[in-house]
C-alpha cells in the first residue's frame, strides 16, 4: 500500500462506522494506523480496530511501550493524511484551541500533515456558536471537512450532525490524497543537494574558502522538499537557515562533503550546487603556522575530489538525474557544455559569477540550463524562483 492514513477515532456512536471506513480504505490500497481516544474506546474496541488496520492501535500519550516503538511526534508524521472520524465537538474544540492533553489532540498539534475531519455530534451541539466558531477556526487553519449530514440522529433529534457515511469519507480521502499527489510530484523520490562553500584548512586557525553563500543550494533543497522529495542537504559552512523538512548534514571540507554525499546514496536526484574548493593544502599543519621573519610559508596545494564527477560516474549508485552548476566568469555556455561532458552529469545550470553580476552572495541569479537537448536561458530571477523552476523541471523529467 503506497498511502497511509492516520485515523483518529473519537467518542461517538458513529465510531462503529470508522471500522467500515478502514475496510473501504484498505480495499482502495490505503493503509490505516489508528489512534483511539478514551471516549472512542467506549464505542469500539481496540481489538476490532487493530484487526481491521492490521496494525497496533495507539491510545495513551504516556505509554512507555508506544513511545519506545514510535514516539507520539513520529506517529503524527507517518501518514499522508490525518482523518478524524468521528470528530466530536470536544476534539474539534481542542484542535481549534491547540490543546494537547491526550494522544489525539497532541498528535493534531504536533503535525504539519493535512487533516480531514468528519464531524459527528448532536444537532444542537453542531449548531452551537462555539462549535461553529471552532469550525471556522479549523477551516482557517487548513483543516478540511466532510459532512456532517442531515438526518435522524441516534439521540432522536433531526438535523445536521450525523457523521458522513464511510463511503463518502473514503471518497473524500481518496480525493484529498490525489490532490496531495498532484501538489507533490516528487513524493517517493529522494534527492541529494550540495550547497555552500567548503573550508580547506591551512592550519588550525586559517582556511581557504570562497564567496558562496549557500542561498542557491539551500533554496533548491527547499524547493525539492516542497514538491515532496526526501531531501538530504550536505552543506559547507553558511549563514543561511536550514530549510524545514530536509535532513541537514553540515560539513567543512571537500573530502567530508564527498563522504557525506556517498553516505546519502542511493538517491534519485543529485544537485551539486556547492562551490567546492578545487584545491586543499597538502599538509595542513596541526599547529598554527608562525611568522619566522624571513620566508613566507610555501602553500603546496593538492586537488580535491570532484563530487559531481564522482556521483555522475558512480559504478552502481549513480542517481538517475545528476545536475551540476557551472560558475563561470567568461564563455559561459561553451565552458558549461564542456563541463557537462567532462563531469558526466545530465544537466548543468550555468551562471556568470563575474563580480559585476552580484550572483555570489546576492539574491538573484541569471542561469542557462544546459542539457542534452540544448540550452535554455532563463530571465534574471530571485534564487528561490530559480530553485522552484529547477524543481519543477526535475518533476517534469520524472513524470
Ligand atoms: N564540483 C564538485 N566537486 C569539486 C568541484 C566542483 O562537485 N571538487 C561541482 C560543483 O558543485 C558544480 C560543478 O562541479 O556543480 C562545477 O563547479 P565549478 O566550480 O563551476 O567548476 P570546477 O569543476 O571547479 O571547474 P573550474 O573551476 O575549472 O571551472
Short mmCIF file of C-alpha atoms and ligand atoms in Angstrom, two decimals:
data_model
loop_
_atom_site.label_atom_id
_atom_site.label_comp_id
_atom_site.label_asym_id
_atom_site.label_seq_id
_atom_site.Cartn_x
_atom_site.Cartn_y
_atom_site.Cartn_z
CA UNK A 1 0.00 0.00 0.00
CA UNK A 2 1.54 3.27 -1.05
CA UNK A 3 -0.57 5.65 1.06
CA UNK A 4 -1.25 5.70 4.76
CA UNK A 5 -3.94 7.45 6.76
CA UNK A 6 -3.70 8.11 10.50
CA UNK A 7 -7.28 7.68 11.71
CA UNK A 8 -8.27 9.29 14.99
CA UNK A 9 -11.45 7.67 16.30
CA UNK A 10 -13.26 9.96 18.73
CA UNK A 11 -16.02 9.09 21.16
CA UNK A 12 -19.42 8.98 19.49
CA UNK A 13 -21.99 6.45 18.42
CA UNK A 14 -20.70 6.93 14.85
CA UNK A 15 -17.37 5.35 15.85
CA UNK A 16 -18.63 1.97 14.64
CA UNK A 17 -18.73 3.42 11.09
CA UNK A 18 -14.98 4.02 11.30
CA UNK A 19 -14.46 0.27 11.22
CA UNK A 20 -16.21 0.15 7.86
CA UNK A 21 -14.12 3.14 6.75
CA UNK A 22 -10.88 1.25 7.49
CA UNK A 23 -12.16 -1.69 5.43
CA UNK A 24 -13.04 0.55 2.46
CA UNK A 25 -9.67 2.30 2.60
CA UNK A 26 -7.85 -1.00 2.66
CA UNK A 27 -9.84 -2.08 -0.44
CA UNK A 28 -8.55 1.10 -2.18
CA UNK A 29 -4.96 0.25 -1.23
CA UNK A 30 -4.79 2.82 1.57
CA UNK A 31 -3.27 1.60 4.85
CA UNK A 32 -4.55 2.87 8.20
CA UNK A 33 -2.91 3.39 11.57
CA UNK A 34 -5.43 4.22 14.29
CA UNK A 35 -5.49 6.33 17.42
CA UNK A 36 -8.45 5.55 19.66
CA UNK A 37 -9.42 8.19 22.22
CA UNK A 38 -10.57 7.21 25.70
CA UNK A 39 -14.15 8.16 24.76
CA UNK A 40 -13.81 6.36 21.42
CA UNK A 41 -12.92 3.17 23.28
CA UNK A 42 -16.39 3.29 24.88
CA UNK A 43 -17.85 2.66 21.43
CA UNK A 44 -15.36 0.42 19.58
CA UNK A 45 -12.72 -1.85 20.99
CA UNK A 46 -9.02 -1.54 20.24
CA UNK A 47 -9.10 -5.18 19.19
CA UNK A 48 -11.69 -4.67 16.44
CA UNK A 49 -9.79 -1.62 15.15
CA UNK A 50 -6.43 -3.35 15.13
CA UNK A 51 -7.89 -6.45 13.47
CA UNK A 52 -9.02 -4.26 10.60
CA UNK A 53 -5.97 -1.99 10.38
CA UNK A 54 -3.60 -4.93 10.84
CA UNK A 55 -1.58 -2.56 12.99
CA UNK A 56 -1.22 -1.60 16.62
CA UNK A 57 -3.85 0.83 17.94
CA UNK A 58 -2.41 3.80 19.84
CA UNK A 59 -4.31 5.01 22.89
CA UNK A 60 -2.09 6.61 25.50
CA UNK A 61 0.00 9.73 25.40
CA UNK A 62 2.22 8.45 28.17
CA UNK A 63 2.62 4.83 27.12
CA UNK A 64 6.20 3.73 27.65
CA UNK A 65 5.89 0.84 25.20
CA UNK A 66 4.40 3.05 22.47
CA UNK A 67 6.99 5.78 23.00
CA UNK A 68 9.83 3.30 22.69
CA UNK A 69 8.33 1.85 19.50
CA UNK A 70 7.17 5.10 17.92
CA UNK A 71 7.08 8.44 19.77
CA UNK A 72 3.82 10.37 19.53
CA UNK A 73 5.53 13.06 17.47
CA UNK A 74 6.70 10.49 14.96
CA UNK A 75 3.24 8.93 14.94
CA UNK A 76 1.90 12.23 13.63
CA UNK A 77 4.35 12.08 10.72
CA UNK A 78 3.82 8.52 9.46
CA UNK A 79 0.74 9.30 7.42
CA UNK A 80 -0.03 11.19 4.21
CA UNK A 81 -3.30 12.38 5.74
CA UNK A 82 -4.79 12.52 9.24
CA UNK A 83 -8.50 11.73 9.39
CA UNK A 84 -10.60 12.42 12.48
CA UNK A 85 -13.76 10.29 12.33
CA UNK A 86 -15.89 10.77 14.26
CA UNK A 87 -14.69 14.30 15.02
CA UNK A 88 -16.56 15.10 18.21
CA UNK A 89 -17.35 18.63 19.41
CA UNK A 90 -14.68 18.11 22.06
CA UNK A 91 -11.96 17.05 19.59
CA UNK A 92 -12.81 19.98 17.30
CA UNK A 93 -12.64 22.40 20.23
CA UNK A 94 -9.29 21.03 21.36
CA UNK A 95 -7.82 21.18 17.87
CA UNK A 96 -9.16 24.70 17.29
CA UNK A 97 -7.58 25.94 20.51
CA UNK A 98 -4.34 23.99 20.32
CA UNK A 99 -4.96 21.93 23.43
CA UNK A 100 -2.76 18.89 23.83
CA UNK A 101 -3.79 16.86 26.84
CA UNK A 102 -4.17 13.44 25.25
CA UNK A 103 -2.66 11.47 22.37
CA UNK A 104 -5.25 12.56 19.77
CA UNK A 105 -5.02 16.29 20.49
CA UNK A 106 -1.22 16.20 20.89
CA UNK A 107 -0.91 14.47 17.54
CA UNK A 108 -3.11 17.09 15.87
CA UNK A 109 -1.00 19.88 17.36
CA UNK A 110 2.35 18.26 16.57
CA UNK A 111 1.76 17.64 12.89
CA UNK A 112 2.03 19.51 9.63
CA UNK A 113 0.29 16.68 7.79
CA UNK A 114 -3.06 17.71 6.22
CA UNK A 115 -6.11 16.95 8.37
CA UNK A 116 -9.63 15.89 7.28
CA UNK A 117 -12.41 15.85 9.87
CA UNK A 118 -15.76 14.04 9.72
CA UNK A 119 -17.81 15.70 12.49
CA UNK A 120 -20.47 13.75 14.35
CA UNK A 121 -22.49 15.18 17.22
CA UNK A 122 -25.94 16.15 18.41
CA UNK A 123 -27.60 18.78 16.19
CA UNK A 124 -27.68 21.41 18.98
CA UNK A 125 -24.00 20.84 19.68
CA UNK A 126 -23.19 21.21 15.98
CA UNK A 127 -25.23 24.41 15.61
CA UNK A 128 -23.90 25.91 18.85
CA UNK A 129 -21.96 29.12 18.16
CA UNK A 130 -18.93 27.67 19.97
CA UNK A 131 -18.74 24.69 17.58
CA UNK A 132 -19.39 26.94 14.58
CA UNK A 133 -16.57 29.24 15.75
CA UNK A 134 -14.26 26.24 16.12
CA UNK A 135 -15.28 25.04 12.66
CA UNK A 136 -14.37 28.42 11.15
CA UNK A 137 -11.03 28.47 13.03
CA UNK A 138 -10.15 24.97 11.87
CA UNK A 139 -11.08 25.77 8.27
CA UNK A 140 -8.86 28.86 8.54
CA UNK A 141 -6.06 26.58 9.74
CA UNK A 142 -6.43 24.49 6.59
CA UNK A 143 -8.43 21.57 8.02
CA UNK A 144 -10.91 20.13 5.51
CA UNK A 145 -14.33 18.72 6.41
CA UNK A 146 -16.65 16.03 5.13
CA UNK A 147 -20.20 16.24 6.50
CA UNK A 148 -21.92 16.27 8.84
CA UNK A 149 -25.02 15.05 7.06
CA UNK A 150 -28.56 15.93 7.94
CA UNK A 151 -30.90 13.20 9.17
CA UNK A 152 -32.28 11.28 12.11
CA UNK A 153 -29.86 11.21 14.96
CA UNK A 154 -29.16 8.45 17.46
CA UNK A 155 -30.43 10.80 20.18
CA UNK A 156 -33.85 11.05 18.49
CA UNK A 157 -33.44 14.56 17.08
CA UNK A 158 -33.31 15.56 13.43
CA UNK A 159 -30.86 17.88 11.68
CA UNK A 160 -27.19 18.26 10.75
CA UNK A 161 -24.81 16.27 12.94
CA UNK A 162 -24.76 12.74 11.52
CA UNK A 163 -21.31 11.63 10.50
CA UNK A 164 -20.84 11.28 6.74
CA UNK A 165 -21.18 7.68 5.54
CA UNK A 166 -17.95 5.63 5.34
CA UNK A 167 -18.19 5.59 1.52
CA UNK A 168 -18.37 9.40 1.43
CA UNK A 169 -15.44 9.75 3.82
CA UNK A 170 -13.37 7.23 1.83
CA UNK A 171 -14.11 9.18 -1.37
CA UNK A 172 -13.08 12.45 0.30
CA UNK A 173 -9.86 10.78 1.48
CA UNK A 174 -9.06 9.45 -2.00
CA UNK A 175 -9.75 12.88 -3.50
CA UNK A 176 -7.54 14.65 -0.97
CA UNK A 177 -4.72 12.13 -1.38
CA UNK A 178 -4.98 12.59 -5.15
CA UNK A 179 -4.76 16.37 -4.79
CA UNK A 180 -1.77 15.96 -2.46
CA UNK A 181 -0.06 13.80 -5.08
CA UNK A 182 -0.59 16.45 -7.72
CA UNK A 183 0.96 19.08 -5.44
CA UNK A 184 3.82 16.75 -4.51
CA UNK A 185 5.00 15.25 -7.79
CA UNK A 186 8.34 14.24 -6.23
CA UNK A 187 6.77 12.28 -3.35
CA UNK A 188 8.63 9.00 -3.01
CA UNK A 189 11.77 10.40 -4.66
CA UNK A 190 14.97 11.10 -2.78
CA UNK A 191 17.28 13.99 -3.55
CA UNK A 192 20.80 14.87 -2.52
CA UNK A 193 21.77 18.55 -2.69
CA UNK A 194 25.20 20.07 -2.00
CA UNK A 195 25.40 23.71 -1.01
CA UNK A 196 27.69 26.43 0.25
CA UNK A 197 31.46 26.70 0.11
CA UNK A 198 33.96 24.28 1.58
CA UNK A 199 36.63 25.36 4.04
CA UNK A 200 40.03 23.83 3.47
CA UNK A 201 42.31 24.21 6.49
CA UNK A 202 45.79 25.72 6.20
CA UNK A 203 46.38 25.25 9.90
CA UNK A 204 44.01 25.03 12.88
CA UNK A 205 43.01 28.70 12.61
CA UNK A 206 43.21 29.54 8.90
CA UNK A 207 41.43 28.17 5.86
CA UNK A 208 40.91 28.61 2.14
CA UNK A 209 37.29 29.33 1.18
CA UNK A 210 35.18 31.16 -1.41
CA UNK A 211 32.28 33.59 -1.52
CA UNK A 212 29.45 31.07 -1.89
CA UNK A 213 26.56 31.93 0.46
CA UNK A 214 24.61 28.68 0.12
CA UNK A 215 21.49 30.65 -0.84
CA UNK A 216 21.02 28.90 -4.20
CA UNK A 217 21.73 25.38 -2.95
CA UNK A 218 19.56 25.78 0.13
CA UNK A 219 16.73 27.20 -1.99
CA UNK A 220 16.95 24.14 -4.28
CA UNK A 221 16.77 21.80 -1.28
CA UNK A 222 13.69 23.68 -0.04
CA UNK A 223 12.03 23.63 -3.47
CA UNK A 224 12.58 19.88 -3.91
CA UNK A 225 11.21 19.21 -0.41
CA UNK A 226 8.17 21.38 -1.18
CA UNK A 227 7.41 19.09 -4.13
CA UNK A 228 7.52 16.08 -1.82
CA UNK A 229 11.07 14.79 -2.29
CA UNK A 230 13.01 13.38 0.67
CA UNK A 231 15.99 15.73 0.68
CA UNK A 232 19.45 15.38 2.19
CA UNK A 233 21.25 18.73 2.17
CA UNK A 234 25.02 18.45 2.54
CA UNK A 235 26.41 21.90 3.13
CA UNK A 236 29.65 23.66 3.91
CA UNK A 237 29.63 26.47 6.50
CA UNK A 238 26.91 29.02 5.63
CA UNK A 239 24.94 31.73 7.40
CA UNK A 240 21.58 30.90 5.80
CA UNK A 241 18.99 28.91 7.76
CA UNK A 242 18.39 25.21 7.09
CA UNK A 243 15.10 24.82 5.18
CA UNK A 244 12.43 22.93 7.13
CA UNK A 245 11.80 19.29 6.32
CA UNK A 246 15.25 18.40 4.97
CA UNK A 247 17.92 16.18 6.51
CA UNK A 248 20.86 18.51 7.07
CA UNK A 249 24.45 17.25 7.06
CA UNK A 250 26.95 20.01 7.90
CA UNK A 251 30.50 19.53 6.60
CA UNK A 252 33.62 21.67 6.27
CA UNK A 253 35.97 20.22 3.69
CA UNK A 254 35.52 18.80 0.18
CA UNK A 255 36.55 15.38 1.39
CA UNK A 256 33.94 15.47 4.16
CA UNK A 257 31.35 16.63 1.61
CA UNK A 258 32.16 13.71 -0.67
CA UNK A 259 31.92 11.21 2.20
CA UNK A 260 28.56 12.67 3.31
CA UNK A 261 27.25 12.52 -0.28
CA UNK A 262 28.31 8.91 -0.72
CA UNK A 263 26.67 8.05 2.61
CA UNK A 264 23.42 9.66 1.38
CA UNK A 265 23.19 7.33 -1.65
CA UNK A 266 21.11 5.85 -3.12
CA UNK A 267 19.23 8.92 -4.30
CA UNK A 268 17.07 9.51 -7.37
CA UNK A 269 18.29 13.06 -7.86
CA UNK A 270 21.60 14.79 -7.12
CA UNK A 271 22.04 18.55 -7.43
CA UNK A 272 25.59 19.76 -6.83
CA UNK A 273 25.24 23.46 -6.10
CA UNK A 274 28.17 23.70 -3.69
CA UNK A 275 31.18 25.80 -4.59
CA UNK A 276 33.64 23.08 -3.67
CA UNK A 277 37.22 24.26 -3.23
CA UNK A 278 39.22 22.83 -6.11
CA UNK A 279 42.37 22.52 -4.02
CA UNK A 280 43.34 21.89 -0.44
CA UNK A 281 46.59 22.48 1.34
CA UNK A 282 48.81 19.41 1.00
CA UNK A 283 49.97 19.31 4.61
CA UNK A 284 47.60 21.31 6.76
CA UNK A 285 49.63 21.82 9.92
CA UNK A 286 48.38 20.58 13.26
CA UNK A 287 49.82 23.74 14.86
CA UNK A 288 49.36 27.37 13.90
CA UNK A 289 51.98 28.46 11.36
CA UNK A 290 54.21 31.14 12.95
CA UNK A 291 55.98 34.02 11.20
CA UNK A 292 59.69 33.49 11.35
CA UNK A 293 60.53 36.94 9.98
CA UNK A 294 62.19 35.52 6.88
CA UNK A 295 60.20 33.35 4.44
CA UNK A 296 56.50 33.29 3.67
CA UNK A 297 55.18 29.75 4.18
CA UNK A 298 55.02 27.69 0.98
CA UNK A 299 51.45 26.52 0.50
CA UNK A 300 51.57 23.40 -1.62
CA UNK A 301 48.11 22.55 -2.92
CA UNK A 302 46.63 19.23 -3.99
CA UNK A 303 43.44 18.74 -5.96
CA UNK A 304 40.24 17.87 -4.12
CA UNK A 305 37.98 15.02 -5.23
CA UNK A 306 35.30 16.10 -7.70
CA UNK A 307 31.99 15.29 -6.03
CA UNK A 308 29.83 15.93 -9.10
CA UNK A 309 32.02 13.73 -11.31
CA UNK A 310 32.15 11.01 -8.65
CA UNK A 311 28.34 10.92 -8.36
CA UNK A 312 27.89 11.07 -12.16
CA UNK A 313 30.23 8.15 -12.69
CA UNK A 314 29.25 6.14 -9.65
CA UNK A 315 29.62 2.49 -10.68
CA UNK A 316 26.44 1.16 -9.05
CA UNK A 317 24.61 4.00 -7.31
CA UNK A 318 24.51 6.78 -9.89
CA UNK A 319 21.45 8.94 -9.18
CA UNK A 320 19.03 8.81 -12.10
CA UNK A 321 19.34 12.56 -12.65
CA UNK A 322 22.59 14.33 -11.82
CA UNK A 323 22.70 18.12 -12.08
CA UNK A 324 25.76 20.31 -11.70
CA UNK A 325 26.38 24.02 -11.67
CA UNK A 326 28.96 25.86 -13.72
CA UNK A 327 30.23 29.02 -12.17
CA UNK A 328 31.98 30.92 -14.95
CA UNK A 329 33.25 34.41 -15.49
CA UNK A 330 33.53 34.18 -19.31
CA UNK A 331 32.45 31.95 -22.24
CA UNK A 332 29.62 30.71 -20.04
CA UNK A 333 27.84 28.36 -22.46
CA UNK A 334 30.86 26.72 -24.14
CA UNK A 335 32.52 26.18 -20.76
CA UNK A 336 29.29 24.80 -19.31
CA UNK A 337 28.87 22.39 -22.22
CA UNK A 338 32.43 21.20 -21.81
CA UNK A 339 31.89 20.81 -18.06
CA UNK A 340 28.77 18.71 -18.63
CA UNK A 341 30.71 16.34 -20.88
CA UNK A 342 33.79 16.25 -18.65
CA UNK A 343 31.88 15.52 -15.45
CA UNK A 344 29.32 13.18 -16.99
CA UNK A 345 26.27 14.87 -15.45
CA UNK A 346 22.88 15.18 -17.15
CA UNK A 347 22.18 18.88 -16.78
CA UNK A 348 24.33 21.88 -15.98
CA UNK A 349 22.93 25.07 -14.52
CA UNK A 350 25.38 27.64 -15.82
CA UNK A 351 25.74 31.08 -14.34
CA UNK A 352 28.00 34.06 -14.79
CA UNK A 353 29.60 34.77 -11.44
CA UNK A 354 31.68 37.77 -12.55
CA UNK A 355 31.78 40.29 -9.67
CA UNK A 356 29.60 42.79 -11.61
CA UNK A 357 26.73 40.26 -11.80
CA UNK A 358 26.42 40.20 -7.99
CA UNK A 359 25.46 36.49 -8.15
CA UNK A 360 27.89 35.29 -5.48
CA UNK A 361 26.18 36.13 -2.19
CA UNK A 362 23.37 38.04 -3.94
CA UNK A 363 19.63 37.36 -4.05
CA UNK A 364 19.21 36.94 -7.82
CA UNK A 365 20.62 34.65 -10.46
CA UNK A 366 20.56 34.52 -14.25
CA UNK A 367 21.07 30.96 -15.41
CA UNK A 368 21.27 28.92 -18.55
CA UNK A 369 20.11 25.33 -18.32
CA UNK A 370 22.36 23.14 -20.44
CA UNK A 371 21.12 19.64 -21.19
CA UNK A 372 21.43 17.03 -23.90
CA UNK A 373 18.71 18.82 -25.84
CA UNK A 374 20.43 22.21 -25.87
CA UNK A 375 20.45 25.43 -23.86
CA UNK A 376 17.66 27.39 -22.29
CA UNK A 377 18.28 30.88 -20.94
CA UNK A 378 16.13 31.87 -18.00
CA UNK A 379 15.46 35.51 -17.14
CA UNK A 380 17.08 37.11 -14.11
CA UNK A 381 15.16 35.65 -11.16
CA UNK A 382 15.40 35.53 -7.37
CA UNK A 383 17.40 32.45 -6.35
CA UNK A 384 14.27 31.00 -4.73
CA UNK A 385 12.48 31.28 -8.09
CA UNK A 386 15.40 29.66 -9.96
CA UNK A 387 15.13 26.85 -7.41
CA UNK A 388 11.36 26.48 -7.88
CA UNK A 389 11.74 26.36 -11.67
CA UNK A 390 14.52 23.82 -11.46
CA UNK A 391 12.49 21.64 -9.07
CA UNK A 392 9.51 21.83 -11.44
CA UNK A 393 11.75 20.80 -14.35
CA UNK A 394 13.05 17.88 -12.32
CA UNK A 395 9.46 16.83 -11.53
CA UNK A 396 8.61 17.05 -15.27
CA UNK A 397 11.61 14.88 -16.06
CA UNK A 398 10.34 12.14 -13.76
CA UNK A 399 6.67 12.39 -14.75
N1 LIG B 1 32.17 20.37 -8.09
C1 LIG B 1 32.26 19.28 -7.25
N2 LIG B 1 33.44 18.96 -6.68
C2 LIG B 1 34.55 19.70 -6.93
C3 LIG B 1 34.46 20.82 -7.78
C4 LIG B 1 33.26 21.13 -8.34
O1 LIG B 1 31.25 18.62 -7.02
N3 LIG B 1 35.69 19.36 -6.36
C5 LIG B 1 30.88 20.66 -8.73
C6 LIG B 1 30.21 21.92 -8.30
O2 LIG B 1 29.33 21.68 -7.21
C7 LIG B 1 29.44 22.30 -9.54
C8 LIG B 1 30.31 21.78 -10.67
O3 LIG B 1 31.15 20.81 -10.09
O4 LIG B 1 28.21 21.62 -9.64
C9 LIG B 1 31.15 22.79 -11.36
O5 LIG B 1 31.83 23.59 -10.44
P1 LIG B 1 32.73 24.78 -10.93
O6 LIG B 1 33.37 25.41 -9.77
O7 LIG B 1 31.97 25.63 -11.88
O8 LIG B 1 33.77 24.02 -11.81
P2 LIG B 1 35.09 23.32 -11.47
O9 LIG B 1 34.92 21.86 -11.57
O10 LIG B 1 35.61 23.81 -10.17
O11 LIG B 1 35.98 23.79 -12.68
P3 LIG B 1 36.71 25.19 -12.94
O12 LIG B 1 36.92 25.79 -11.60
O13 LIG B 1 37.95 24.81 -13.64
O14 LIG B 1 35.78 25.99 -13.80
#
